[in-house]
Amino acid sequence: MKKLLSCFTGLVAAGTLAASPAWADDIDTKVESLLQQMTLEEKVGQLNQFTDFWDVTGPAPTGEEQEVKYELIKKGLIGSMLNAVGTEDVKTLQTFAVENSRLGIPMIFGYDVIHGHKTIFPLPLAETASWDLDMMEQTARVAAVEASAQGLNWTFAPMIDVGRDPRWGRVMEGSGEDPYLGGKVAIARVNGLQGDDLGAADTIAATLKHFAGYGFGEAGKDYNRADVGTVTLFNTILPPFKAAIDEANPRTVMNAFNTVNGIPATGDEYLQRDILKGEWGFDGFVISDWGSIEEMVDHGFAEDEREAARLAIKAGSDMDMESYAYLENLESLVESGEVDVALIDDAVRRILRVKHELGLFEDPYRYIDPEREETLLMSDQHLDVALKMAERSVVLLKNDGALLPLQAGERVALIGALAADKDSPLGNWRAQGEESSAVSLVEGFAAAGLNFSFSNGVDVEVGDANFASEVVVNTDDRTGMDQAIETARSADKVVLVLGEDALQSGEGRSRADIGFPGLQQELLEKIVAVNPNVVLVVMSGRPLVLTWADENVPTIVQAWHLGHQSGHALTNVLTGAYNPSGKLPMTFPRSVGQLPIYYDYLNTGRPGPRKEVFWQHYIDEDNAPLYPFGHGLSYTDFKYDRLRVRQADEGFEVSVRVRNTGKAAGEEVVQLYIRDHVASVSRPVRQLKGFEKVSLDPRQAQRVTFQLTSEELGFYNGRGEFVVEPGDFDVFVGGSSAATLSDTFTLKR
Ligand code: GLC
C-alpha cells in the first residue's frame, strides 16, 4: 500500500496557535522593565527554591539554618519556597522578601498537593479508575481552594508519568498505563487547579511532572534509568504532557531524576528546550526535581556542582529546587563567560511572568487570608466531594455468585488490620491531611448499622513508619489469626481487607514482590478454608498479584487508598448504596514475572498461541493478564450491540448501543479502541481513543457516539515525525480493553 507521509506538524508551536491576550503584553512589559533593574545576583536569586521545615503548621521555624535562609530571602535571593504552609508562616516569609529586599519581588509558594490538601481524596491512580473527568476536576478544584487558603499558590501536581510497572512505588501518583486516558486526566486536573483565573485567590499554578520518562525506570526501581526509543517516547511518554500544554496551559513543568537514554532529564536540552519550550511553545517555567541538578554529578554527567549548574541552565531547567547549585555557581559562570546571561534572563522572565499571572505583584499577600484558612479546610462540602470521588474509584474485579451487594441483616465477619486502619486510606502523599483521620471501614460499617463483628487478623506492619522511613513488615506475629478464623467460621459472609500500608507505595517504595505483604496471604488462605463466602477488599497503591485469590475467592474489590471518606464510600459500594463503576487504569498481572505488562502491546512477529514453542510466550505463565486495562464490573449488566462506523467530514463517526440488561441502575464506561493494521512502524494491537461514562436504569439503552479524527489515527514515527497513514483499521467498543464487538474501516489518503 502506498504510504503517504502527510506530515502533520502536530508539534506546531502551541504559541503560534493563539495570539496572546492583551494582559499578556502588559505582563511582558512589566517583566521586562523589572528585569532591567535587576542585578545579576538578584536574577540568580529568582532561580532558587528552598524548602521550609516539613511541618510548618507551627510558628515559623528558627535556628542557624533558617537564619541563613532568612538572610537570603531578605536579599531577594530566594525566588520560591516549598513546604511553607499556613498563612502565618507564609506571611512571615513573604514579608521578608517583599518588605526587606531591594526590589521587593514576591516569592511563590509551592507544595505537593497530590490528591487533596487538607481534605484527602483517593490516590490519583484510584481517581483515574473512576474515568470521571468532571469529578477529577472537582477534587483538584477543592484541593486548590484549600491549598490557597493556606497561603500556597503553586502545587507540584498533577504527576502524569505513564506507568506500566507496578513494582514502581509511584504508580499510585499517576494515571496508569495509557497516554490517552492520562492526557485527559491531566487536562481535567490542571483545569481544576488553575481554574479560569490564575490571579484569583483560590486558584493555584499546576505542575506537569516528571518530564520525562520517570515511569519507565528499569525494573520498576525508583530513580532508575529509562532507555526508550523514539516511538515510545513520542507515542507513549510525551502525549499526556503535550495534551495538557495544548489544552490546559499549565504554568510549570517539573523535570525528572532519571536519565532518558543516558542523559539526565534535568540536563536534557533536547527534551526541555527543543521539544517542550521550542516545538510545543511552553511559556511557563521548568523547576528541577528535588536536588536533581546536583545529582547530575552522581549520574556521572557533570564533573562537579558548578558543571551541573552550567549544564542545567543550558538545558532549560529554570528553577533549582533545593540543590543550591544555581545560588552558588551561576553568577561566577556568567562572569566567566561560560553561561550567557541571556539564559538567566529567559529563566527569570518565565518565573516573573507566572508570579504576575498569579497576582503576586499586584498583591503579594493575596493568598494570605486567615479567614479562608479558618473556614474552608475540610468543609462538609469538600468531604462530600471526597465521598463521591471515593465511591467512583472502587473497581469490582469479580463477583461470582453475586456475593455482593451485602444483604441487610447478614452476619458479616469484617477482618483485617486495614479494615480498622484510619491512616492508610490517606495514601502516601497526604499533604496536610491529619494522621489517622480517615473514616475506616469498621467505622463505615458501624455508621451504616451493619450486623458485623470485626477481627484484626494480622498486622501489616510492625510499629508505625513515617514519611521518611520504610515500613517494617510483620512476618511473624500471628496474634489474632486464630480469633479471625473463628470469627469467619461463624459468619454468613466474610469481608476480608488485605493489602498495603499507605507507605508501601509512593516515592522510594518500589517492591520486587507485589503480593500481599507479610502474613496476609496466609490469613487469606486460612479464612477461605473455613468460609468460602469471602469478599476480598484490596487496599493498595498499585496493582497487586491476586492470582491465588482470583482462583479461590468469589468476590474481589480493588479499593486502592480512598482518602478521608474511605470507610463510608466502601460501605456504600459493598452494600449497593452505590453501584460500583470503576475501571482499571492499569493492567493487573498474573505474576510479577510478566512485568511490564500493558494492553497496548505490539503483536510481534510470532504472536500465539501456537502448537510449537517458537512464539512469544512463557513456558511457565500465561501471556494474558489477570485483569485487563479498562476492566471493572457492576451489580448490573451492560450489553453492547449495533456498532456503526461511518465516514464523517473529518475522520469517522463510531457509534454503539449500550443497554442495561440487569436489575440495578448503574454507570458504565464505554471505551473505544482502534488497531492500525499496517503502518510504517509497528502499531499496538489496541489503543484507547475515546471513552464516555454513561448512567443507565434497568432496561434503559443509549447510543454512544465517538468522533474519530484522522489525526487521532496518526502516530509519531521513528524520526519523531507525526504522520497519518492511510490503511485499514479495526475499531473495538466495550467495557474494557478486551472488548470483542468490532468493525473495520479504511482511512483513505
Ligand atoms: C520529590 C518528588 C517530586 C516532588 C518534590 C518536592 O522528590 O520527586 O515529585 O514534587 O520532591 O517534594
PDB file of N, CA and C and ligand atoms in Angstrom, residues 82 112 156 170 209-210 254 257 289-290 321 429 507, ligand 1:
ATOM      1  N   LEU A  82       9.253  25.925  49.138  1.00  0.00           N
ATOM      2  CA  LEU A  82       8.296  24.811  49.143  1.00  0.00           C
ATOM      3  C   LEU A  82       8.160  24.337  50.574  1.00  0.00           C
ATOM      4  N   ASP A 112       3.395  19.950  47.618  1.00  0.00           N
ATOM      5  CA  ASP A 112       2.889  18.754  46.921  1.00  0.00           C
ATOM      6  C   ASP A 112       1.446  18.464  47.315  1.00  0.00           C
ATOM      7  N   PHE A 156       2.886  20.972  43.049  1.00  0.00           N
ATOM      8  CA  PHE A 156       3.676  20.125  42.155  1.00  0.00           C
ATOM      9  C   PHE A 156       2.806  18.926  41.756  1.00  0.00           C
ATOM     10  N   ARG A 170       5.601   4.727  42.585  1.00  0.00           N
ATOM     11  CA  ARG A 170       4.892   5.971  42.270  1.00  0.00           C
ATOM     12  C   ARG A 170       3.779   5.787  41.248  1.00  0.00           C
ATOM     13  N   LYS A 209       4.366  16.842  35.852  1.00  0.00           N
ATOM     14  CA  LYS A 209       5.603  16.169  36.256  1.00  0.00           C
ATOM     15  C   LYS A 209       5.468  14.676  36.007  1.00  0.00           C
ATOM     16  N   HIS A 210       6.638  13.970  35.784  1.00  0.00           N
ATOM     17  CA  HIS A 210       8.010  14.477  35.769  1.00  0.00           C
ATOM     18  C   HIS A 210       8.507  14.353  34.334  1.00  0.00           C
ATOM     19  N   MET A 254       7.822  20.121  35.935  1.00  0.00           N
ATOM     20  CA  MET A 254       8.949  19.664  36.754  1.00  0.00           C
ATOM     21  C   MET A 254       9.677  18.576  35.995  1.00  0.00           C
ATOM     22  N   PHE A 257      14.238  12.832  37.886  1.00  0.00           N
ATOM     23  CA  PHE A 257      15.511  12.369  38.454  1.00  0.00           C
ATOM     24  C   PHE A 257      16.274  11.462  37.492  1.00  0.00           C
ATOM     25  N   ASP A 289      13.581  18.705  39.804  1.00  0.00           N
ATOM     26  CA  ASP A 289      13.091  17.955  40.942  1.00  0.00           C
ATOM     27  C   ASP A 289      14.104  18.126  42.074  1.00  0.00           C
ATOM     28  N   TRP A 290      13.736  17.687  43.242  1.00  0.00           N
ATOM     29  CA  TRP A 290      14.493  17.975  44.462  1.00  0.00           C
ATOM     30  C   TRP A 290      15.976  17.558  44.335  1.00  0.00           C
ATOM     31  N   MET A 321      15.385  23.409  42.590  1.00  0.00           N
ATOM     32  CA  MET A 321      14.784  23.012  43.846  1.00  0.00           C
ATOM     33  C   MET A 321      15.847  22.371  44.720  1.00  0.00           C
ATOM     34  N   TRP A 429       0.991  10.300  49.935  1.00  0.00           N
ATOM     35  CA  TRP A 429       1.308  11.722  49.913  1.00  0.00           C
ATOM     36  C   TRP A 429       0.078  12.541  50.286  1.00  0.00           C
ATOM     37  N   GLU A 507       6.938   7.387  46.540  1.00  0.00           N
ATOM     38  CA  GLU A 507       8.335   7.608  46.173  1.00  0.00           C
ATOM     39  C   GLU A 507       9.275   6.807  47.060  1.00  0.00           C
TER      40      GLU A 507
HETATM   41  C1  GLC B   1      10.144  14.790  45.334  1.00  0.00           C
HETATM   42  C2  GLC B   1       9.369  14.328  44.118  1.00  0.00           C
HETATM   43  C3  GLC B   1       8.620  15.427  43.425  1.00  0.00           C
HETATM   44  C4  GLC B   1       8.153  16.430  44.458  1.00  0.00           C
HETATM   45  C5  GLC B   1       9.383  17.114  45.017  1.00  0.00           C
HETATM   46  C6  GLC B   1       9.029  18.130  46.112  1.00  0.00           C
HETATM   47  O1  GLC B   1      11.358  14.127  45.429  1.00  0.00           O
HETATM   48  O2  GLC B   1      10.085  13.592  43.132  1.00  0.00           O
HETATM   49  O3  GLC B   1       7.542  14.825  42.706  1.00  0.00           O
HETATM   50  O4  GLC B   1       7.285  17.379  43.874  1.00  0.00           O
HETATM   51  O5  GLC B   1      10.343  16.187  45.509  1.00  0.00           O
HETATM   52  O6  GLC B   1       8.561  17.475  47.244  1.00  0.00           O
END
